């Protein structure tokens, strides 16, 4: 698979087959993806891969926090509320997802179930948790971004799907309890990873992109 095909094929996967991902495959993906660029070649990323019983405990822990009404408290800054065109794009994605999943606008119960699925890492057989040392500045989150996308692209080559997720790390104490990631690390992002279940309705979403006329200005050419 060439790089263009991988970029064009990658999409967020939110429903997985239960088949485990072999550790060797995960190792190869992360090792290859570590060729991602980073500022000053600082390679600030650190990674914990979770699967099996540990991932089950994290899923249960996240759901317990969520259902007992604890507000999500991620360790990096997320958007409070999108506005304008950004909000329009968010809503457009949400409409597509909910239509495919058969979730009506007013159906609170189903919406809660969907939120829970996110806290369960979309029931993926594995998740990759990325974090940086607290001594690193916020700018290092860019480096986490280059690694994250490179992992997602490399995964495609192995027939795997990913969903880059902020949601999985919204209860940091749950992650720390079961992985031992110390308090000195800031949890950045996770990827749910596994073999896509192509019959899962949400996997049929093709998210939209703005044309270059909207996003790109040309100067001198
Ligand atoms: C930083 C980041 C955080 C994300 N967090 C979530 C998340 O918590 N839940 C989710 O379902 N998708 C999440 N996504 C996936 C985006 O919704 C998705 O990338 C976007 O809608 C474009 O769709 P595509 O990945 O299928 O191209 C996240 C993506 C990024 C880059």
Coordinates of C-alpha atoms and ligand atoms in Angstrom, one line a residue:
X1 CA 0.0 0.0 0.0
X2 CA 1.4 3.4 -0.9
X3 CA 1.2 6.4 1.3
X4 CA -1.6 8.1 -0.8
X5 CA -3.8 5.1 -0.6
X6 CA -3.2 4.8 3.2
X7 CA -4.2 8.5 3.6
X8 CA -7.3 8.1 1.5
X9 CA -8.4 4.9 3.1
X10 CA -7.9 5.8 6.7
X11 CA -11.1 6.8 8.5
X12 CA -12.3 6.7 12.1
X13 CA -13.5 3.2 13.0
X14 CA -16.0 3.0 15.8
X15 CA -16.9 -0.7 15.6
X16 CA -14.4 -3.5 15.8
X17 CA -14.3 -7.3 15.5
X18 CA -13.4 -9.0 18.8
X19 CA -10.2 -10.5 17.3
X20 CA -7.2 -9.6 19.2
X21 CA -4.4 -7.6 17.5
X22 CA -1.1 -9.6 17.8
X23 CA 1.5 -7.8 20.0
X24 CA 4.1 -8.1 17.2
X25 CA 1.8 -6.2 14.8
X26 CA 1.2 -3.5 17.4
X27 CA 5.0 -3.3 18.0
X28 CA 5.7 -3.0 14.3
X29 CA 3.2 -0.3 13.9
X30 CA 4.4 1.8 16.8
X31 CA 8.0 1.2 15.8
X32 CA 7.4 2.3 12.2
X33 CA 5.3 5.3 13.3
X34 CA 8.1 6.5 15.6
X35 CA 9.7 7.8 12.4
X36 CA 7.2 10.6 12.8
X37 CA 8.9 14.0 13.1
X38 CA 9.1 16.0 16.3
X39 CA 10.4 19.4 17.2
X40 CA 14.2 19.3 17.7
X41 CA 13.9 15.5 17.4
X42 CA 12.8 15.6 21.0
X43 CA 10.5 12.6 20.6
X44 CA 8.5 13.6 23.6
X45 CA 5.9 10.8 23.2
X46 CA 5.5 7.9 25.6
X47 CA 3.1 5.1 24.9
X48 CA 1.2 2.5 26.9
X49 CA -0.6 -0.2 24.9
X50 CA -3.6 -1.8 26.7
X51 CA -5.6 -4.9 25.9
X52 CA -7.2 -7.9 27.6
X53 CA -8.2 -7.7 31.2
X54 CA -6.5 -4.3 31.8
X55 CA -8.5 -2.7 29.0
X56 CA -11.7 -4.3 30.4
X57 CA -11.0 -2.8 33.8
X58 CA -10.4 0.7 32.2
X59 CA -13.7 0.4 30.3
X60 CA -15.6 -0.5 33.5
X61 CA -13.8 2.3 35.4
X62 CA -14.7 4.9 32.8
X63 CA -18.3 3.8 32.7
X64 CA -18.5 3.9 36.5
X65 CA -17.2 7.4 36.6
X66 CA -19.6 8.5 33.8
X67 CA -22.7 6.9 35.2
X68 CA -22.1 8.2 38.7
X69 CA -22.1 11.7 37.2
X70 CA -18.4 12.6 37.5
X71 CA -17.6 15.3 35.0
X72 CA -14.9 14.5 32.4
X73 CA -11.6 16.1 33.3
X74 CA -9.0 15.5 30.6
X75 CA -5.4 16.7 31.2
X76 CA -5.0 18.7 28.0
X77 CA -7.2 21.6 26.9
X78 CA -10.1 20.7 24.7
X79 CA -12.7 22.9 23.0
X80 CA -15.5 23.9 25.3
X81 CA -18.0 24.6 22.6
X82 CA -17.4 25.0 18.9
X83 CA -19.0 28.0 17.1
X84 CA -19.6 29.1 13.5
X85 CA -18.3 26.9 10.7
X86 CA -16.5 24.7 13.2
X87 CA -19.7 23.9 14.9
X88 CA -21.4 23.3 11.6
X89 CA -18.8 20.7 10.7
X90 CA -19.2 19.0 14.1
X91 CA -23.0 18.9 13.7
X92 CA -22.8 17.5 10.2
X93 CA -20.6 14.7 11.4
X94 CA -23.0 14.1 14.4
X95 CA -26.0 14.0 12.1
X96 CA -24.3 11.4 9.8
X97 CA -23.3 9.2 12.8
X98 CA -26.6 9.4 14.5
X99 CA -28.6 8.7 11.3
X100 CA -26.5 5.6 10.6
X101 CA -26.8 4.4 14.2
X102 CA -30.5 5.0 14.3
X103 CA -30.3 7.6 17.1
X104 CA -33.1 10.1 17.0
X105 CA -32.4 13.7 18.1
X106 CA -34.6 13.4 21.1
X107 CA -33.6 9.9 22.1
X108 CA -31.6 10.6 25.3
X109 CA -31.1 7.0 26.2
X110 CA -29.5 6.0 22.9
X111 CA -27.3 9.1 23.0
X112 CA -26.1 8.1 26.4
X113 CA -25.4 4.6 25.1
X114 CA -23.4 6.1 22.3
X115 CA -21.4 8.2 24.7
X116 CA -20.7 5.1 26.8
X117 CA -19.4 3.3 23.7
X118 CA -16.8 6.0 23.4
X119 CA -15.8 5.6 27.0
X120 CA -15.5 1.9 26.3
X121 CA -13.0 2.7 23.4
X122 CA -15.7 1.5 21.0
X123 CA -15.1 -2.0 22.4
X124 CA -11.8 -2.2 20.4
X125 CA -9.5 -5.1 21.4
X126 CA -6.6 -2.7 22.1
X127 CA -5.9 0.9 22.8
X128 CA -2.8 2.9 22.5
X129 CA -2.4 5.7 25.1
X130 CA 0.0 8.5 24.3
X131 CA 1.3 10.9 26.9
X132 CA 4.2 13.3 27.6
X133 CA 6.3 14.2 30.6
X134 CA 4.9 17.2 32.5
X135 CA 8.3 19.0 32.0
X136 CA 7.5 19.2 28.3
X137 CA 5.7 22.3 27.1
X138 CA 2.3 22.4 25.4
X139 CA 4.0 22.8 22.1
X140 CA 5.0 19.1 22.4
X141 CA 1.4 18.2 21.8
X142 CA 2.1 18.9 18.1
X143 CA 4.6 16.0 18.2
X144 CA 2.0 13.7 19.7
X145 CA -0.1 14.7 16.8
X146 CA 2.4 13.7 14.2
X147 CA 2.9 10.3 15.9
X148 CA -0.9 9.8 16.3
X149 CA -1.6 10.3 12.6
X150 CA 1.4 8.2 11.6
X151 CA 0.2 5.3 13.8
X152 CA -3.3 5.6 12.2
X153 CA -1.8 5.5 8.7
X154 CA 0.5 2.6 9.5
X155 CA -2.4 0.6 11.0
X156 CA -4.2 0.8 7.6
X157 CA -1.4 -1.2 6.0
X158 CA -2.1 -4.1 8.4
X159 CA -5.9 -4.1 7.7
X160 CA -6.5 -2.4 11.1
X161 CA -8.7 0.5 11.9
X162 CA -8.3 3.2 14.5
X163 CA -10.3 5.9 16.2
X164 CA -8.2 8.7 17.5
X165 CA -10.0 9.6 20.8
X166 CA -9.9 12.3 23.4
X167 CA -12.8 10.6 25.2
X168 CA -10.9 7.5 26.4
X169 CA -8.7 9.6 28.6
X170 CA -11.3 11.9 30.2
X171 CA -11.0 10.1 33.5
X172 CA -7.2 10.1 34.0
X173 CA -7.3 8.5 37.5
X174 CA -8.9 5.4 35.9
X175 CA -6.1 5.1 33.3
X176 CA -3.5 5.6 36.0
X177 CA -5.0 3.1 38.4
X178 CA -4.8 0.2 35.8
X179 CA -1.7 1.1 33.8
X180 CA 0.6 2.6 36.4
X181 CA 1.2 5.7 34.3
X182 CA 2.6 8.1 36.9
X183 CA 1.2 11.5 37.9
X184 CA 4.3 13.2 36.3
X185 CA 3.0 12.3 32.8
X186 CA 0.3 14.2 31.0
X187 CA -2.2 12.0 29.2
X188 CA -2.7 13.4 25.6
X189 CA -4.7 11.1 23.4
X190 CA -5.6 7.5 22.7
X191 CA -6.2 5.4 19.7
X192 CA -8.7 2.6 19.8
X193 CA -7.3 0.0 17.4
X194 CA -8.5 -3.3 16.0
X195 CA -9.9 -5.0 12.9
X196 CA -12.9 -3.0 11.6
X197 CA -16.3 -4.5 11.7
X198 CA -17.5 -3.2 8.3
X199 CA -21.1 -4.1 9.1
X200 CA -21.1 -1.6 12.1
X201 CA -23.2 1.3 10.8
X202 CA -21.0 4.1 12.1
X203 CA -18.1 2.7 10.1
X204 CA -20.0 3.7 6.9
X205 CA -19.6 7.4 7.7
X206 CA -17.5 9.3 5.2
X207 CA -16.6 12.5 6.9
X208 CA -16.6 15.6 4.8
X209 CA -13.8 18.0 4.0
X210 CA -13.8 21.6 2.9
X211 CA -12.5 22.3 -0.6
X212 CA -9.2 24.1 -1.0
X213 CA -11.1 27.2 -2.1
X214 CA -12.2 27.5 1.5
X215 CA -8.9 26.5 3.3
X216 CA -6.0 27.5 1.1
X217 CA -4.6 30.8 -0.2
X218 CA -2.0 30.8 -2.9
X219 CA 0.6 33.5 -3.1
X220 CA 3.1 33.9 -6.0
X221 CA 1.8 30.9 -7.9
Ligands
LIG1 C1 -7.5 15.1 18.5 C2 -8.7 14.2 18.1 C3 -9.6 13.8 19.0 C4 -10.7 13.0 18.6 N1 -11.5 12.5 19.6 C5 -12.6 11.7 19.2 C6 -13.4 11.2 20.2 O1 -13.3 11.4 21.4 N2 -14.4 10.4 19.8 C7 -14.6 10.1 18.4 O2 -15.6 9.4 18.1 N3 -13.8 10.6 17.5 C8 -12.8 11.4 17.9 N4 -11.9 11.9 16.9 C9 -12.1 11.5 15.5 C10 -12.7 12.6 14.7 O3 -14.1 12.8 15.0 C11 -12.5 12.3 13.2 O4 -11.1 12.3 12.9 C12 -13.1 13.4 12.3 O5 -14.5 13.4 12.4 C13 -12.8 13.1 10.8 O6 -13.3 11.8 10.4 P1 -12.3 10.7 9.9 O7 -11.3 10.4 11.0 O8 -13.2 9.5 9.7 O9 -11.6 11.2 8.7 C14 -10.8 12.6 17.3 C15 -9.9 13.1 16.3 C16 -8.8 13.9 16.7 C17 -7.8 14.3 15.7

